[in-house]
XYZ file of C-alpha atoms in Angstrom:
457
model
C 0.000 0.000 0.000
C 1.340 3.465 -0.952
C 2.514 5.772 1.834
C 2.233 9.572 1.751
C 3.258 12.524 3.849
C 0.185 13.585 5.815
C -1.601 16.800 4.821
C -1.239 18.854 7.987
C -1.473 22.642 7.865
C -2.287 23.147 11.536
C 0.958 22.120 13.240
C 2.796 25.011 14.864
C 6.521 25.669 14.479
C 8.522 24.131 17.295
C 11.146 26.888 16.909
C 10.765 30.435 15.541
C 11.456 30.381 11.763
C 14.406 32.340 10.350
C 14.389 33.954 6.899
C 17.965 32.721 6.506
C 16.613 29.173 6.302
C 14.262 29.944 3.422
C 16.674 30.144 0.500
C 19.759 28.196 -0.599
C 23.091 29.957 -0.243
C 23.494 30.389 -4.004
C 20.056 31.911 -4.638
C 19.928 35.089 -6.764
C 17.900 36.948 -4.122
C 20.658 36.412 -1.546
C 23.290 37.708 -3.958
C 21.273 40.808 -4.855
C 20.633 41.570 -1.176
C 24.338 41.186 -0.300
C 25.467 43.448 -3.133
C 22.825 46.156 -2.637
C 23.455 46.304 1.111
C 27.177 46.825 0.394
C 26.597 49.847 -1.859
C 26.777 53.480 -0.810
C 23.136 54.528 -0.364
C 23.949 57.655 1.639
C 22.277 60.077 -0.784
C 19.043 58.063 -0.718
C 19.088 57.709 3.072
C 19.588 61.466 3.503
C 16.429 62.133 1.508
C 14.340 60.716 4.366
C 13.244 63.378 6.849
C 13.215 61.062 9.861
C 9.750 62.142 10.961
C 6.713 59.947 11.451
C 6.793 56.159 11.642
C 9.868 54.144 10.698
C 10.370 53.849 6.935
C 11.349 50.742 5.019
C 15.103 50.688 4.493
C 16.115 51.862 0.980
C 18.316 48.774 0.547
C 15.309 46.513 1.111
C 13.064 48.402 -1.349
C 15.878 48.626 -3.919
C 16.501 44.882 -3.630
C 12.812 44.171 -4.176
C 12.731 46.324 -7.317
C 15.944 44.889 -8.780
C 14.970 41.285 -8.057
C 11.548 42.012 -9.550
C 13.070 43.298 -12.793
C 15.524 40.381 -12.845
C 12.673 37.864 -12.639
C 10.016 39.521 -14.783
C 7.976 41.191 -12.019
C 7.857 44.919 -12.834
C 4.562 46.205 -11.443
C 4.630 47.556 -7.888
C 1.305 45.799 -7.229
C 2.743 42.466 -8.374
C 5.856 42.984 -6.243
C 3.643 43.689 -3.212
C 1.682 40.496 -3.897
C 4.943 38.567 -4.342
C 6.007 39.486 -0.795
C 3.126 37.244 0.298
C 3.384 34.541 -2.384
C 7.124 34.216 -3.089
C 9.725 32.996 -0.615
C 12.470 35.012 -2.372
C 10.493 38.269 -2.157
C 9.617 37.518 1.482
C 13.337 37.075 2.170
C 14.226 40.417 0.559
C 11.384 42.194 2.407
C 12.456 40.603 5.728
C 8.995 39.037 5.996
C 7.351 42.454 5.751
C 4.962 43.619 3.038
C 5.614 47.125 1.603
C 2.451 48.267 -0.166
C 2.453 49.121 -3.862
C 2.187 52.871 -3.200
C 5.411 52.741 -1.182
C 7.206 50.799 -3.918
C 5.910 53.018 -6.747
C 6.792 56.212 -4.859
C 10.278 54.904 -4.068
C 10.924 54.005 -7.712
C 9.642 57.359 -8.960
C 11.464 59.374 -6.300
C 14.878 57.773 -6.707
C 14.989 57.064 -10.449
C 18.163 59.124 -10.875
C 19.915 57.108 -8.161
C 19.929 54.002 -10.349
C 22.763 55.550 -12.399
C 25.047 55.747 -9.372
C 24.181 52.194 -8.277
C 24.788 50.942 -11.822
C 28.355 52.299 -11.736
C 28.983 50.964 -8.221
C 28.005 47.461 -9.328
C 30.426 47.668 -12.262
C 33.156 48.672 -9.796
C 32.374 45.538 -7.766
C 32.770 43.460 -10.925
C 36.099 45.175 -11.543
C 37.242 44.666 -7.933
C 36.498 40.949 -8.227
C 38.416 40.817 -11.524
C 35.459 39.366 -13.385
C 36.667 41.094 -16.554
C 39.383 43.301 -18.007
C 36.723 45.324 -19.895
C 38.969 45.329 -22.953
C 36.458 44.765 -25.774
C 32.937 46.118 -25.867
C 30.084 45.426 -28.266
C 27.482 48.082 -29.125
C 23.944 47.497 -30.350
C 20.390 48.757 -29.968
C 16.945 47.224 -29.673
C 13.453 48.657 -29.989
C 11.398 48.424 -26.785
C 7.700 49.256 -26.753
C 6.711 52.494 -25.073
C 3.935 52.521 -22.491
C 1.618 53.829 -25.211
C -0.308 52.418 -28.142
C 0.510 53.410 -31.705
C -3.253 53.842 -32.141
C -2.969 56.860 -29.822
C -0.737 58.596 -32.373
C -2.115 61.673 -34.125
C -0.669 63.059 -37.379
C -0.610 66.777 -38.157
C -2.758 66.337 -41.269
C -5.364 64.251 -39.455
C -5.380 66.728 -36.541
C -6.313 69.542 -38.920
C -9.174 67.464 -40.370
C -10.549 66.597 -36.915
C -10.122 70.201 -35.796
C -12.212 71.457 -38.743
C -14.867 68.805 -38.067
C -15.098 69.722 -34.370
C -15.421 73.429 -35.162
C -18.341 72.628 -37.473
C -19.997 70.473 -34.799
C -19.621 73.229 -32.186
C -21.279 75.750 -34.515
C -24.068 73.265 -35.236
C -24.650 72.660 -31.517
C -24.664 76.401 -30.781
C -27.261 76.946 -33.483
C -29.294 74.044 -32.085
C -29.162 75.589 -28.615
C -30.545 78.872 -29.911
C -33.547 77.128 -31.499
C -34.112 74.640 -28.716
C -37.301 76.383 -27.644
C -38.883 75.694 -31.059
C -37.454 72.283 -31.971
C -37.440 69.070 -30.066
C -33.933 67.964 -29.112
C -32.868 64.295 -29.553
C -33.505 62.271 -26.412
C -30.574 62.373 -23.991
C -28.785 65.244 -25.754
C -27.271 67.840 -23.400
C -26.050 70.658 -25.634
C -23.727 72.388 -23.075
C -22.062 69.051 -22.208
C -21.555 68.196 -25.899
C -20.042 71.614 -26.587
C -17.738 71.342 -23.555
C -16.593 67.872 -24.692
C -15.649 69.166 -28.125
C -13.886 72.199 -26.696
C -11.768 69.887 -24.526
C -10.890 67.876 -27.652
C -10.004 71.064 -29.531
C -7.691 72.138 -26.674
C -5.965 68.736 -26.711
C -5.530 68.872 -30.488
C -4.172 72.427 -30.285
C -1.589 71.316 -27.705
C -0.606 68.324 -29.889
C -0.259 70.543 -32.969
C 1.928 72.985 -31.029
C 4.308 70.171 -30.078
C 4.451 68.909 -33.682
C 5.183 72.465 -34.861
C 7.976 72.802 -32.282
C 9.510 69.540 -33.527
C 9.214 70.766 -37.122
C 11.021 73.976 -36.170
C 13.866 72.040 -34.496
C 14.127 69.759 -37.530
C 14.195 72.809 -39.824
C 17.073 74.394 -37.903
C 19.107 71.184 -38.197
C 18.276 70.664 -41.874
C 18.937 74.361 -42.609
C 22.460 74.074 -41.204
C 23.081 70.982 -43.347
C 21.597 72.734 -46.401
C 23.786 75.813 -45.909
C 26.883 73.600 -45.592
C 26.041 71.750 -48.832
C 25.380 74.992 -50.714
C 28.627 76.481 -49.440
C 30.529 73.389 -50.619
C 28.885 73.587 -54.065
C 29.749 77.280 -54.387
C 33.339 76.634 -53.334
C 33.641 73.833 -55.893
C 32.155 76.028 -58.620
C 34.582 78.850 -57.769
C 37.539 76.454 -57.831
C 36.689 74.706 -61.098
C 34.922 77.546 -62.858
C 32.139 75.149 -63.812
C 28.624 74.699 -62.596
C 28.372 71.663 -60.261
C 26.659 68.628 -61.723
C 23.327 67.405 -60.451
C 20.389 69.250 -59.016
C 21.058 71.600 -56.126
C 19.678 70.356 -52.788
C 16.113 71.422 -52.031
C 15.817 73.976 -49.230
C 14.159 72.668 -46.061
C 10.764 73.845 -44.861
C 9.763 74.874 -41.353
C 6.150 73.876 -42.016
C 5.064 70.611 -40.349
C 4.486 67.726 -42.729
C 1.053 66.112 -42.897
C 2.548 62.772 -41.773
C 4.360 64.233 -38.727
C 2.946 62.437 -35.682
C 2.710 62.744 -31.930
C 1.458 60.190 -29.440
C -1.207 61.509 -27.093
C -0.238 59.039 -24.334
C 3.563 59.397 -24.410
C 4.489 62.259 -26.706
C 8.226 61.571 -26.349
C 8.021 58.068 -27.832
C 8.290 57.526 -31.583
C 6.886 55.254 -34.269
C 9.702 52.827 -35.155
C 10.140 49.762 -37.319
C 10.269 46.629 -35.166
C 11.731 43.169 -35.694
C 9.508 40.899 -37.712
C 8.098 43.760 -39.751
C 5.594 46.466 -38.999
C 5.802 49.614 -36.892
C 5.031 50.366 -33.254
C 5.350 53.053 -30.602
C 8.860 52.514 -29.230
C 12.095 53.821 -27.804
C 15.517 52.753 -29.078
C 17.408 51.185 -26.151
C 21.195 51.129 -26.543
C 23.675 48.961 -24.662
C 27.464 48.686 -24.700
C 28.331 45.188 -23.485
C 31.609 43.732 -22.287
C 32.404 40.749 -24.541
C 34.191 38.827 -21.791
C 31.396 38.794 -19.204
C 28.312 40.064 -21.102
C 27.923 42.803 -18.490
C 26.304 46.022 -19.707
C 28.868 48.815 -19.327
C 26.816 51.708 -20.751
C 23.022 51.898 -21.025
C 21.138 54.602 -22.901
C 17.779 55.267 -24.576
C 17.186 57.466 -27.612
C 14.215 58.629 -29.656
C 16.128 58.124 -32.918
C 15.171 55.003 -34.835
C 18.558 55.006 -36.590
C 21.684 53.851 -34.707
C 24.209 55.791 -36.784
C 24.190 58.858 -34.522
C 24.634 56.896 -31.289
C 28.371 56.090 -31.366
C 29.653 59.458 -30.124
C 27.079 59.804 -27.276
C 27.817 56.247 -26.113
C 31.574 56.882 -26.232
C 31.060 60.029 -24.151
C 29.129 58.081 -21.500
C 31.795 55.348 -21.582
C 34.624 57.820 -21.000
C 32.737 59.321 -18.039
C 32.975 56.011 -16.159
C 35.630 55.457 -13.451
C 39.152 54.421 -14.391
C 39.381 50.815 -15.456
C 35.894 50.789 -16.937
C 36.243 53.653 -19.395
C 39.094 52.623 -21.685
C 38.359 49.493 -23.730
C 40.781 48.789 -26.550
C 38.217 47.665 -29.134
C 34.594 48.401 -30.079
C 32.401 46.051 -32.132
C 29.256 47.239 -33.923
C 27.110 46.226 -36.886
C 26.671 48.089 -40.145
C 23.924 50.296 -38.686
C 26.662 52.238 -36.849
C 29.049 52.639 -39.778
C 30.171 56.068 -40.922
C 33.552 57.710 -41.422
C 32.747 60.109 -38.588
C 32.090 57.212 -36.191
C 35.356 55.502 -37.149
C 37.179 58.786 -36.532
C 35.416 59.225 -33.172
C 36.612 55.785 -32.029
C 40.153 56.551 -33.141
C 40.069 59.861 -31.273
C 38.968 57.976 -28.150
C 41.931 55.601 -28.682
C 39.609 52.670 -29.354
C 40.078 50.345 -32.319
C 36.740 50.199 -34.193
C 35.465 47.040 -35.851
C 32.260 48.315 -37.442
C 30.768 46.324 -40.310
C 30.836 48.360 -43.506
C 28.122 46.349 -45.260
C 25.937 43.336 -44.666
C 27.684 40.031 -45.295
C 26.056 36.856 -46.577
C 25.134 34.191 -44.058
C 26.759 31.343 -45.984
C 30.146 32.459 -47.365
C 32.366 30.026 -49.232
C 34.557 28.000 -46.921
C 37.741 29.354 -48.530
C 36.895 32.867 -47.302
C 37.473 31.750 -43.725
C 41.051 30.705 -44.497
C 42.214 33.485 -46.811
C 43.993 36.679 -45.868
C 43.600 40.015 -47.730
C 46.390 41.740 -49.606
C 48.824 43.742 -47.434
C 47.565 47.171 -46.409
C 49.082 50.247 -48.037
C 51.264 52.371 -45.759
C 49.211 55.539 -46.334
C 45.841 53.847 -45.717
C 43.132 55.867 -43.992
C 41.403 54.866 -40.738
C 38.409 53.483 -42.671
C 40.652 51.498 -45.050
C 42.577 50.109 -42.085
C 39.348 48.982 -40.435
C 38.060 47.400 -43.667
C 41.332 45.493 -44.000
C 41.211 44.284 -40.381
C 37.658 42.993 -40.833
C 38.831 40.867 -43.774
C 41.648 39.192 -41.800
C 41.094 35.958 -39.923
C 41.926 37.661 -36.624
C 39.512 40.496 -37.381
C 36.719 38.112 -38.368
C 37.168 36.159 -35.147
C 37.142 39.334 -33.058
C 34.055 40.734 -34.811
C 32.301 37.373 -34.364
C 32.112 38.091 -30.619
C 29.443 40.723 -31.291
C 26.660 38.272 -32.085
C 27.388 36.115 -29.052
C 27.476 38.959 -26.537
C 25.205 41.972 -27.019
C 22.481 40.205 -29.023
C 22.048 37.409 -26.418
C 21.833 40.085 -23.697
C 18.874 41.685 -25.468
C 17.352 38.253 -26.054
C 17.573 37.306 -22.371
C 16.246 40.684 -21.201
C 13.237 40.369 -23.507
C 12.520 36.632 -23.373
C 13.772 35.482 -19.944
C 13.385 38.645 -17.872
C 10.290 39.388 -20.016
C 11.034 43.117 -20.281
C 9.432 44.075 -23.599
C 7.696 47.330 -22.648
C 8.610 50.257 -20.439
C 6.470 50.753 -17.362
C 7.216 54.488 -17.236
C 6.609 57.301 -19.725
C 8.765 60.156 -20.965
C 12.346 59.991 -22.243
C 14.032 60.840 -18.931
C 12.007 58.240 -17.039
C 12.546 55.444 -19.569
C 16.294 56.166 -19.594
C 16.391 55.615 -15.850
C 14.178 52.541 -16.108
C 16.475 51.050 -18.772
C 19.398 51.652 -16.387
C 17.440 49.720 -13.739
C 16.827 46.880 -16.212
C 20.525 46.704 -17.126
C 21.469 46.895 -13.425
C 19.194 43.905 -12.752
C 20.771 42.050 -15.703
C 24.306 42.791 -14.460
C 23.539 41.436 -10.988
C 21.858 38.392 -12.504
C 24.944 37.800 -14.644
C 27.410 38.464 -11.810
C 25.585 35.910 -9.657
C 26.625 33.325 -12.267
C 30.180 34.635 -12.659
C 30.851 35.378 -8.986
C 33.945 33.938 -7.321
C 33.623 32.061 -4.046
C 34.562 35.176 -2.088
C 32.882 38.334 -3.358
C 34.708 41.540 -2.492
C 32.395 44.512 -2.008
C 33.513 48.096 -2.595
């Protein structure tokens, strides 16, 4: 006859339980708690006034947020519920239950502090010699904004709706004047209908003003580029005495285009092309990843759908890091980042660039893997030198690290950590949230790479 453990939920503990007995020594929650409690949280602690009842310790709330992002629990309500349902969250909360308002307020209040913690965690990785941070790989991925693309409004469509609403308001006003002689439709409240349309007109006017401001900023940038091109054409004509070939560039216009859009939910997000085809309301999340450990060294978010303009800003953020983290010898990037200016920027930063010049076929002939290019000319430019390096066997092997470092990081963040959409809105907020996501990834990765004795800074 089969034997089973009895179902007994009424027995009392013989000894008081300890949270230290709830998780194995190697559990991720333990590692996150140990690291966060070793960081300098002085600035956050000083922000508390010290009045009223005792507050939850910032290290405990920060650990809950980071472990939540590392395990796919982003909502403050879900984190609160997890402190009841999950042993790991109970451990981090010390068997207490911070409510969702406390967690949401803490995240919103100390968003900027994630940048400092992000750097401190990288310093711990450096102190434990997890990596030499010698080669970094740069890439970007589109992450959905906390807004639907169906909430987007184009300038042309806004003008059509605006004209329609003005007509409806005039019609309702005329109907109100004759209401004593004509029966109104059942349930129609003319003042309420007029007020509703006036609110819509105010919202559309605000949206149009933002689109016009963007158009003005775009015009100023395009005007500078146009003036530079015209100056170059005039200089060439003066030098050669001949009229330059081709049509002169068209002057830019400060008038908004009919297709210029703004999202009414998050007006700082943009319509971008996403993987698999189609377009959605997104931000472009950038990450510079160490190829040795797959740790994110620099995290950034941009509104630009194109990656080509992101090399210099990412290099600037890299160089602002502490010594030992800010001077890799090599940078890997795909063809979306290629330009002569970006190659020059890497050289100026004393970093060897390996940026793909064009897309390569997926199934090259086997001989290509074992052939070397012709020797490089002595007077070769920086771009020619990089092209030559990418054709060598050593260069191909080095560039091959890109696909097995930064792309898997994005894949794990999206598929394992399940972070596919920002919880917050606005460019500044999503930048800080992306830093939090990358901080959670770094701790998750360091928990795998950690030595037996972890040295805290």
